């Protein structure tokens, strides 16, 4: 079944932890360091092999403009890149560059508000935060995306874990505007399997009074933008999602 394939391939996506600048990014792999709709509070391409975990002990940075808006994007493989693209060209990086923001990207493939990636021993979002994933210095915006790897769990549990995660993120970055982005669904088998996640995350955002962006249908009717694993966007798909994410964030002011 397509949905089963999607779960397995998402779990196979590696951890990618990135220190990224506005123009180009360096890469760091470390387990320990780690719109569509905007709501205020209230045919597959040719296959490409999934990337394997790699390590770089010294992340690199490019010089960045002083005075620019700073941002941190945190999430699963849709934010850090996975299978068909890397962090340099993930939707988070695309969105930040379109907005002219300085940015950093953190997160892990196959993880979520409830889910960890057992294949690569990566904890859930909350576990990654406790391990230092958000320790990047002050930022103006903190954009947290996820939920696709949590769709097998009860909506109530997802909401509770999302609330805990968002509170922990806000505690790490009290200076930042926190935005929650509900998972993009690659649409190859319909949207019913992510409806519960989308509702659960919307409930978490309402409870905390933070903006919520619903990315579920960003690639609706465009299967050519989904890779042969039926789960991850192609590079062109990331560009489309990145443009929509930028539009959503711009609308929030």
PDB file of C-alpha atoms in Angstrom:
ATOM      1  CA  UNK A   1       0.000   0.000   0.000  1.00  0.00           C
ATOM      2  CA  UNK A   2       1.241   3.484  -0.807  1.00  0.00           C
ATOM      3  CA  UNK A   3       0.740   4.703   2.741  1.00  0.00           C
ATOM      4  CA  UNK A   4       2.852   1.875   4.075  1.00  0.00           C
ATOM      5  CA  UNK A   5       5.610   2.649   1.604  1.00  0.00           C
ATOM      6  CA  UNK A   6       5.489   6.294   2.664  1.00  0.00           C
ATOM      7  CA  UNK A   7       5.934   5.491   6.336  1.00  0.00           C
ATOM      8  CA  UNK A   8       8.865   3.201   5.692  1.00  0.00           C
ATOM      9  CA  UNK A   9      10.627   5.639   3.416  1.00  0.00           C
ATOM     10  CA  UNK A  10      10.133   8.520   5.790  1.00  0.00           C
ATOM     11  CA  UNK A  11      11.711   6.503   8.562  1.00  0.00           C
ATOM     12  CA  UNK A  12      14.647   5.825   6.273  1.00  0.00           C
ATOM     13  CA  UNK A  13      15.346   9.520   5.819  1.00  0.00           C
ATOM     14  CA  UNK A  14      18.551  10.416   7.676  1.00  0.00           C
ATOM     15  CA  UNK A  15      19.140  13.016  10.318  1.00  0.00           C
ATOM     16  CA  UNK A  16      20.311  16.215   8.723  1.00  0.00           C
ATOM     17  CA  UNK A  17      21.374  19.025  11.010  1.00  0.00           C
ATOM     18  CA  UNK A  18      22.370  22.149   9.184  1.00  0.00           C
ATOM     19  CA  UNK A  19      23.906  25.482  10.001  1.00  0.00           C
ATOM     20  CA  UNK A  20      22.756  27.563   7.078  1.00  0.00           C
ATOM     21  CA  UNK A  21      23.352  31.053   5.785  1.00  0.00           C
ATOM     22  CA  UNK A  22      21.318  33.145   3.386  1.00  0.00           C
ATOM     23  CA  UNK A  23      23.282  32.106   0.320  1.00  0.00           C
ATOM     24  CA  UNK A  24      24.850  28.760   1.034  1.00  0.00           C
ATOM     25  CA  UNK A  25      24.934  26.278   3.860  1.00  0.00           C
ATOM     26  CA  UNK A  26      27.375  24.105   5.702  1.00  0.00           C
ATOM     27  CA  UNK A  27      26.379  20.674   6.969  1.00  0.00           C
ATOM     28  CA  UNK A  28      26.616  19.131  10.367  1.00  0.00           C
ATOM     29  CA  UNK A  29      25.381  15.712  11.351  1.00  0.00           C
ATOM     30  CA  UNK A  30      25.118  15.229  15.075  1.00  0.00           C
ATOM     31  CA  UNK A  31      22.553  13.354  17.024  1.00  0.00           C
ATOM     32  CA  UNK A  32      23.048  15.531  20.081  1.00  0.00           C
ATOM     33  CA  UNK A  33      22.654  18.875  18.288  1.00  0.00           C
ATOM     34  CA  UNK A  34      20.405  18.480  16.833  1.00  0.00           C
ATOM     35  CA  UNK A  35       0.678  28.643   2.544  1.00  0.00           C
ATOM     36  CA  UNK A  36      -1.903  27.195   1.769  1.00  0.00           C
ATOM     37  CA  UNK A  37      -3.957  28.315   4.666  1.00  0.00           C
ATOM     38  CA  UNK A  38      -2.718  30.526   7.446  1.00  0.00           C
ATOM     39  CA  UNK A  39      -4.646  30.455  10.696  1.00  0.00           C
ATOM     40  CA  UNK A  40      -3.953  32.770  13.597  1.00  0.00           C
ATOM     41  CA  UNK A  41      -4.224  31.320  17.047  1.00  0.00           C
ATOM     42  CA  UNK A  42      -7.867  30.862  17.197  1.00  0.00           C
ATOM     43  CA  UNK A  43       3.342  10.799 -11.699  1.00  0.00           C
ATOM     44  CA  UNK A  44       6.440  10.075  -9.722  1.00  0.00           C
ATOM     45  CA  UNK A  45       9.856  11.087 -10.972  1.00  0.00           C
ATOM     46  CA  UNK A  46      12.828   8.823 -11.552  1.00  0.00           C
ATOM     47  CA  UNK A  47      13.978   7.182  -8.343  1.00  0.00           C
ATOM     48  CA  UNK A  48      16.967   8.463  -6.446  1.00  0.00           C
ATOM     49  CA  UNK A  49      18.567   6.559  -3.574  1.00  0.00           C
ATOM     50  CA  UNK A  50      17.975   7.948  -0.098  1.00  0.00           C
ATOM     51  CA  UNK A  51      20.942   9.702   1.420  1.00  0.00           C
ATOM     52  CA  UNK A  52      22.967   8.031   4.130  1.00  0.00           C
ATOM     53  CA  UNK A  53      23.951   9.660   7.397  1.00  0.00           C
ATOM     54  CA  UNK A  54      27.256  11.464   7.205  1.00  0.00           C
ATOM     55  CA  UNK A  55      29.234  13.476   9.684  1.00  0.00           C
ATOM     56  CA  UNK A  56      31.137  16.719   9.540  1.00  0.00           C
ATOM     57  CA  UNK A  57      32.840  17.823  12.703  1.00  0.00           C
ATOM     58  CA  UNK A  58      33.130  21.484  11.717  1.00  0.00           C
ATOM     59  CA  UNK A  59      30.048  23.243  10.356  1.00  0.00           C
ATOM     60  CA  UNK A  60      30.671  26.146   8.016  1.00  0.00           C
ATOM     61  CA  UNK A  61      28.979  29.512   7.753  1.00  0.00           C
ATOM     62  CA  UNK A  62      28.900  32.085   5.012  1.00  0.00           C
ATOM     63  CA  UNK A  63      29.127  35.801   5.802  1.00  0.00           C
ATOM     64  CA  UNK A  64      25.661  37.212   6.413  1.00  0.00           C
ATOM     65  CA  UNK A  65      24.145  40.670   6.158  1.00  0.00           C
ATOM     66  CA  UNK A  66      23.956  42.588   9.401  1.00  0.00           C
ATOM     67  CA  UNK A  67      20.504  43.684  10.455  1.00  0.00           C
ATOM     68  CA  UNK A  68      18.693  40.997   8.474  1.00  0.00           C
ATOM     69  CA  UNK A  69      15.760  39.066   9.929  1.00  0.00           C
ATOM     70  CA  UNK A  70      17.016  35.873  11.568  1.00  0.00           C
ATOM     71  CA  UNK A  71      15.148  32.575  11.543  1.00  0.00           C
ATOM     72  CA  UNK A  72      15.331  28.961  12.623  1.00  0.00           C
ATOM     73  CA  UNK A  73      13.422  26.232  10.757  1.00  0.00           C
ATOM     74  CA  UNK A  74      12.985  22.974  12.665  1.00  0.00           C
ATOM     75  CA  UNK A  75      11.208  19.806  11.573  1.00  0.00           C
ATOM     76  CA  UNK A  76      11.335  16.525   9.720  1.00  0.00           C
ATOM     77  CA  UNK A  77      12.715  15.631   6.279  1.00  0.00           C
ATOM     78  CA  UNK A  78      10.388  18.121   4.591  1.00  0.00           C
ATOM     79  CA  UNK A  79      12.343  20.884   6.336  1.00  0.00           C
ATOM     80  CA  UNK A  80      15.851  19.417   6.424  1.00  0.00           C
ATOM     81  CA  UNK A  81      15.597  17.738   3.029  1.00  0.00           C
ATOM     82  CA  UNK A  82      15.457  14.018   2.448  1.00  0.00           C
ATOM     83  CA  UNK A  83      15.723  11.409  -0.314  1.00  0.00           C
ATOM     84  CA  UNK A  84      15.724  13.776  -3.315  1.00  0.00           C
ATOM     85  CA  UNK A  85      17.176  16.999  -2.010  1.00  0.00           C
ATOM     86  CA  UNK A  86      19.426  18.268   0.711  1.00  0.00           C
ATOM     87  CA  UNK A  87      19.044  21.083   3.215  1.00  0.00           C
ATOM     88  CA  UNK A  88      20.402  23.641   0.766  1.00  0.00           C
ATOM     89  CA  UNK A  89      17.272  23.276  -1.338  1.00  0.00           C
ATOM     90  CA  UNK A  90      14.629  22.169   1.150  1.00  0.00           C
ATOM     91  CA  UNK A  91      11.388  24.096   1.455  1.00  0.00           C
ATOM     92  CA  UNK A  92      12.658  25.827   4.586  1.00  0.00           C
ATOM     93  CA  UNK A  93      15.789  27.118   2.881  1.00  0.00           C
ATOM     94  CA  UNK A  94      13.815  28.139  -0.199  1.00  0.00           C
ATOM     95  CA  UNK A  95      11.316  30.078   1.920  1.00  0.00           C
ATOM     96  CA  UNK A  96      14.019  31.851   3.913  1.00  0.00           C
ATOM     97  CA  UNK A  97      15.918  32.940   0.818  1.00  0.00           C
ATOM     98  CA  UNK A  98      12.763  34.266  -0.810  1.00  0.00           C
ATOM     99  CA  UNK A  99      12.096  36.329   2.310  1.00  0.00           C
ATOM    100  CA  UNK A 100      15.669  37.555   2.480  1.00  0.00           C
ATOM    101  CA  UNK A 101      16.121  36.048   5.934  1.00  0.00           C
ATOM    102  CA  UNK A 102      19.233  34.726   7.570  1.00  0.00           C
ATOM    103  CA  UNK A 103      18.384  31.169   8.506  1.00  0.00           C
ATOM    104  CA  UNK A 104      19.447  28.006  10.192  1.00  0.00           C
ATOM    105  CA  UNK A 105      17.868  24.589   9.733  1.00  0.00           C
ATOM    106  CA  UNK A 106      17.603  21.840  12.333  1.00  0.00           C
ATOM    107  CA  UNK A 107      15.698  18.591  12.628  1.00  0.00           C
ATOM    108  CA  UNK A 108      15.642  14.927  11.740  1.00  0.00           C
ATOM    109  CA  UNK A 109      14.124  12.789   9.025  1.00  0.00           C
ATOM    110  CA  UNK A 110      11.544  10.281  10.194  1.00  0.00           C
ATOM    111  CA  UNK A 111      10.811  12.180  13.406  1.00  0.00           C
ATOM    112  CA  UNK A 112       7.842  14.143  14.711  1.00  0.00           C
ATOM    113  CA  UNK A 113       6.035  15.387  17.767  1.00  0.00           C
ATOM    114  CA  UNK A 114       5.493  11.785  18.892  1.00  0.00           C
ATOM    115  CA  UNK A 115       7.744   9.761  16.592  1.00  0.00           C
ATOM    116  CA  UNK A 116      11.450   9.187  16.831  1.00  0.00           C
ATOM    117  CA  UNK A 117      13.554   7.571  14.122  1.00  0.00           C
ATOM    118  CA  UNK A 118      14.642   4.248  15.575  1.00  0.00           C
ATOM    119  CA  UNK A 119      16.721   3.361  12.518  1.00  0.00           C
ATOM    120  CA  UNK A 120      19.084   6.236  13.250  1.00  0.00           C
ATOM    121  CA  UNK A 121      18.422   6.571  16.980  1.00  0.00           C
ATOM    122  CA  UNK A 122      16.995  10.075  16.665  1.00  0.00           C
ATOM    123  CA  UNK A 123      14.461  11.129  19.311  1.00  0.00           C
ATOM    124  CA  UNK A 124      11.202  12.950  18.796  1.00  0.00           C
ATOM    125  CA  UNK A 125      11.149  16.722  18.399  1.00  0.00           C
ATOM    126  CA  UNK A 126      11.024  17.248  22.151  1.00  0.00           C
ATOM    127  CA  UNK A 127      13.983  14.944  22.658  1.00  0.00           C
ATOM    128  CA  UNK A 128      15.968  16.771  19.992  1.00  0.00           C
ATOM    129  CA  UNK A 129      15.189  20.100  21.650  1.00  0.00           C
ATOM    130  CA  UNK A 130      16.389  18.731  24.988  1.00  0.00           C
ATOM    131  CA  UNK A 131      19.601  17.640  23.264  1.00  0.00           C
ATOM    132  CA  UNK A 132      20.219  21.168  22.008  1.00  0.00           C
ATOM    133  CA  UNK A 133      18.701  21.249  18.533  1.00  0.00           C
ATOM    134  CA  UNK A 134      17.499  24.831  18.947  1.00  0.00           C
ATOM    135  CA  UNK A 135      20.682  26.228  20.482  1.00  0.00           C
ATOM    136  CA  UNK A 136      21.574  28.594  17.659  1.00  0.00           C
ATOM    137  CA  UNK A 137      21.445  31.985  19.357  1.00  0.00           C
ATOM    138  CA  UNK A 138      18.616  34.530  19.237  1.00  0.00           C
ATOM    139  CA  UNK A 139      16.278  34.496  16.232  1.00  0.00           C
ATOM    140  CA  UNK A 140      13.345  36.592  15.116  1.00  0.00           C
ATOM    141  CA  UNK A 141      11.288  33.658  13.787  1.00  0.00           C
ATOM    142  CA  UNK A 142      11.091  30.027  14.873  1.00  0.00           C
ATOM    143  CA  UNK A 143       9.212  27.905  12.328  1.00  0.00           C
ATOM    144  CA  UNK A 144       8.356  24.360  13.454  1.00  0.00           C
ATOM    145  CA  UNK A 145       7.024  21.919  10.850  1.00  0.00           C
ATOM    146  CA  UNK A 146       5.983  18.305  11.251  1.00  0.00           C
ATOM    147  CA  UNK A 147       3.339  15.692  11.900  1.00  0.00           C
ATOM    148  CA  UNK A 148       3.645  13.486   8.832  1.00  0.00           C
ATOM    149  CA  UNK A 149       5.492  10.804  10.784  1.00  0.00           C
ATOM    150  CA  UNK A 150       2.904  10.942  13.584  1.00  0.00           C
ATOM    151  CA  UNK A 151      -0.178  10.024  11.566  1.00  0.00           C
ATOM    152  CA  UNK A 152      -0.401   6.567  13.131  1.00  0.00           C
ATOM    153  CA  UNK A 153      -1.024   8.049  16.576  1.00  0.00           C
ATOM    154  CA  UNK A 154      -4.232   9.277  18.187  1.00  0.00           C
ATOM    155  CA  UNK A 155      -4.958  12.964  17.538  1.00  0.00           C
ATOM    156  CA  UNK A 156      -5.242  13.687  21.260  1.00  0.00           C
ATOM    157  CA  UNK A 157      -1.737  12.365  21.870  1.00  0.00           C
ATOM    158  CA  UNK A 158      -0.352  14.385  18.960  1.00  0.00           C
ATOM    159  CA  UNK A 159      -1.951  17.544  20.347  1.00  0.00           C
ATOM    160  CA  UNK A 160      -0.519  16.974  23.817  1.00  0.00           C
ATOM    161  CA  UNK A 161       2.974  16.263  22.514  1.00  0.00           C
ATOM    162  CA  UNK A 162       2.823  19.226  20.152  1.00  0.00           C
ATOM    163  CA  UNK A 163       1.846  21.536  23.025  1.00  0.00           C
ATOM    164  CA  UNK A 164       4.772  20.280  25.112  1.00  0.00           C
ATOM    165  CA  UNK A 165       7.160  20.661  22.180  1.00  0.00           C
ATOM    166  CA  UNK A 166       5.995  24.171  21.339  1.00  0.00           C
ATOM    167  CA  UNK A 167       6.250  25.255  24.973  1.00  0.00           C
ATOM    168  CA  UNK A 168       9.801  23.913  25.151  1.00  0.00           C
ATOM    169  CA  UNK A 169      10.681  25.701  21.911  1.00  0.00           C
ATOM    170  CA  UNK A 170       9.210  28.981  23.142  1.00  0.00           C
ATOM    171  CA  UNK A 171      11.163  28.638  26.386  1.00  0.00           C
ATOM    172  CA  UNK A 172      14.395  28.249  24.403  1.00  0.00           C
ATOM    173  CA  UNK A 173      13.523  31.233  22.223  1.00  0.00           C
ATOM    174  CA  UNK A 174      11.313  33.682  24.133  1.00  0.00           C
ATOM    175  CA  UNK A 175      12.478  36.413  21.752  1.00  0.00           C
ATOM    176  CA  UNK A 176      11.150  34.645  18.646  1.00  0.00           C
ATOM    177  CA  UNK A 177       7.800  34.563  16.914  1.00  0.00           C
ATOM    178  CA  UNK A 178       6.853  30.877  16.874  1.00  0.00           C
ATOM    179  CA  UNK A 179       4.889  29.495  13.912  1.00  0.00           C
ATOM    180  CA  UNK A 180       3.573  25.939  13.591  1.00  0.00           C
ATOM    181  CA  UNK A 181       3.372  24.361  10.124  1.00  0.00           C
ATOM    182  CA  UNK A 182       1.160  21.286   9.750  1.00  0.00           C
ATOM    183  CA  UNK A 183       2.586  18.569   7.536  1.00  0.00           C
ATOM    184  CA  UNK A 184       2.503  18.621   3.760  1.00  0.00           C
ATOM    185  CA  UNK A 185       0.819  15.487   2.376  1.00  0.00           C
ATOM    186  CA  UNK A 186       2.289  14.242  -0.924  1.00  0.00           C
ATOM    187  CA  UNK A 187      -1.251  13.265  -1.997  1.00  0.00           C
ATOM    188  CA  UNK A 188      -0.462   9.972  -3.732  1.00  0.00           C
ATOM    189  CA  UNK A 189      -3.128   8.189  -1.670  1.00  0.00           C
ATOM    190  CA  UNK A 190      -5.453  11.022  -0.678  1.00  0.00           C
ATOM    191  CA  UNK A 191      -5.552  13.166   2.418  1.00  0.00           C
ATOM    192  CA  UNK A 192      -7.562  11.077   4.877  1.00  0.00           C
ATOM    193  CA  UNK A 193      -4.451   9.659   6.546  1.00  0.00           C
ATOM    194  CA  UNK A 194      -3.226  13.122   7.564  1.00  0.00           C
ATOM    195  CA  UNK A 195      -6.572  14.770   8.392  1.00  0.00           C
ATOM    196  CA  UNK A 196      -6.241  13.731  12.033  1.00  0.00           C
ATOM    197  CA  UNK A 197      -2.723  15.158  12.308  1.00  0.00           C
ATOM    198  CA  UNK A 198      -3.760  18.448  10.716  1.00  0.00           C
ATOM    199  CA  UNK A 199      -6.645  18.816  13.170  1.00  0.00           C
ATOM    200  CA  UNK A 200      -4.488  17.829  16.128  1.00  0.00           C
ATOM    201  CA  UNK A 201      -1.819  20.406  15.318  1.00  0.00           C
ATOM    202  CA  UNK A 202      -4.408  23.120  14.701  1.00  0.00           C
ATOM    203  CA  UNK A 203      -5.778  22.375  18.178  1.00  0.00           C
ATOM    204  CA  UNK A 204      -2.298  22.705  19.700  1.00  0.00           C
ATOM    205  CA  UNK A 205      -1.776  26.066  17.991  1.00  0.00           C
ATOM    206  CA  UNK A 206      -5.137  27.338  19.212  1.00  0.00           C
ATOM    207  CA  UNK A 207      -4.395  26.230  22.754  1.00  0.00           C
ATOM    208  CA  UNK A 208      -1.146  28.193  22.798  1.00  0.00           C
ATOM    209  CA  UNK A 209      -2.307  31.129  20.702  1.00  0.00           C
ATOM    210  CA  UNK A 210       0.333  30.810  17.982  1.00  0.00           C
ATOM    211  CA  UNK A 211      -0.060  31.099  14.189  1.00  0.00           C
ATOM    212  CA  UNK A 212      -0.750  27.885  12.297  1.00  0.00           C
ATOM    213  CA  UNK A 213       0.013  27.189   8.634  1.00  0.00           C
ATOM    214  CA  UNK A 214      -1.779  24.246   7.032  1.00  0.00           C
ATOM    215  CA  UNK A 215       0.529  22.787   4.365  1.00  0.00           C
ATOM    216  CA  UNK A 216      -1.452  19.590   3.814  1.00  0.00           C
ATOM    217  CA  UNK A 217      -2.574  20.247   0.232  1.00  0.00           C
ATOM    218  CA  UNK A 218       0.347  22.224  -1.130  1.00  0.00           C
ATOM    219  CA  UNK A 219       1.113  19.591  -3.777  1.00  0.00           C
ATOM    220  CA  UNK A 220      -2.477  18.562  -4.462  1.00  0.00           C
ATOM    221  CA  UNK A 221      -2.969  17.437  -8.048  1.00  0.00           C
ATOM    222  CA  UNK A 222       0.739  17.618  -8.847  1.00  0.00           C
ATOM    223  CA  UNK A 223       2.070  14.050  -8.489  1.00  0.00           C
ATOM    224  CA  UNK A 224       5.015  14.893 -10.727  1.00  0.00           C
ATOM    225  CA  UNK A 225       6.411  16.887  -7.806  1.00  0.00           C
ATOM    226  CA  UNK A 226       6.536  13.797  -5.546  1.00  0.00           C
ATOM    227  CA  UNK A 227       9.436  11.381  -5.790  1.00  0.00           C
ATOM    228  CA  UNK A 228       9.338   7.703  -6.598  1.00  0.00           C
ATOM    229  CA  UNK A 229       9.175   6.838  -2.896  1.00  0.00           C
ATOM    230  CA  UNK A 230       5.658   8.381  -2.861  1.00  0.00           C
ATOM    231  CA  UNK A 231       6.668  10.378   0.185  1.00  0.00           C
ATOM    232  CA  UNK A 232       9.255  13.095  -0.386  1.00  0.00           C
ATOM    233  CA  UNK A 233       8.989  16.068  -2.720  1.00  0.00           C
ATOM    234  CA  UNK A 234      11.335  16.345  -5.662  1.00  0.00           C
ATOM    235  CA  UNK A 235      13.602  19.401  -5.803  1.00  0.00           C
ATOM    236  CA  UNK A 236      10.893  21.098  -7.877  1.00  0.00           C
ATOM    237  CA  UNK A 237       8.334  20.101  -5.234  1.00  0.00           C
ATOM    238  CA  UNK A 238      10.444  21.695  -2.517  1.00  0.00           C
ATOM    239  CA  UNK A 239      10.625  24.891  -4.550  1.00  0.00           C
ATOM    240  CA  UNK A 240       6.833  24.988  -4.845  1.00  0.00           C
ATOM    241  CA  UNK A 241       6.387  24.332  -1.120  1.00  0.00           C
ATOM    242  CA  UNK A 242       9.089  26.851  -0.263  1.00  0.00           C
ATOM    243  CA  UNK A 243       7.315  29.563  -2.236  1.00  0.00           C
ATOM    244  CA  UNK A 244       4.055  28.793  -0.463  1.00  0.00           C
ATOM    245  CA  UNK A 245       5.736  28.767   2.920  1.00  0.00           C
ATOM    246  CA  UNK A 246       7.343  32.130   2.193  1.00  0.00           C
ATOM    247  CA  UNK A 247       3.974  33.550   1.172  1.00  0.00           C
ATOM    248  CA  UNK A 248       2.393  32.278   4.391  1.00  0.00           C
ATOM    249  CA  UNK A 249       5.110  33.700   6.606  1.00  0.00           C
ATOM    250  CA  UNK A 250       5.046  37.026   4.798  1.00  0.00           C
ATOM    251  CA  UNK A 251       1.300  37.230   5.371  1.00  0.00           C
ATOM    252  CA  UNK A 252       1.862  36.882   9.111  1.00  0.00           C
ATOM    253  CA  UNK A 253       3.873  40.078   9.050  1.00  0.00           C
TER     254      UNK A 253
END
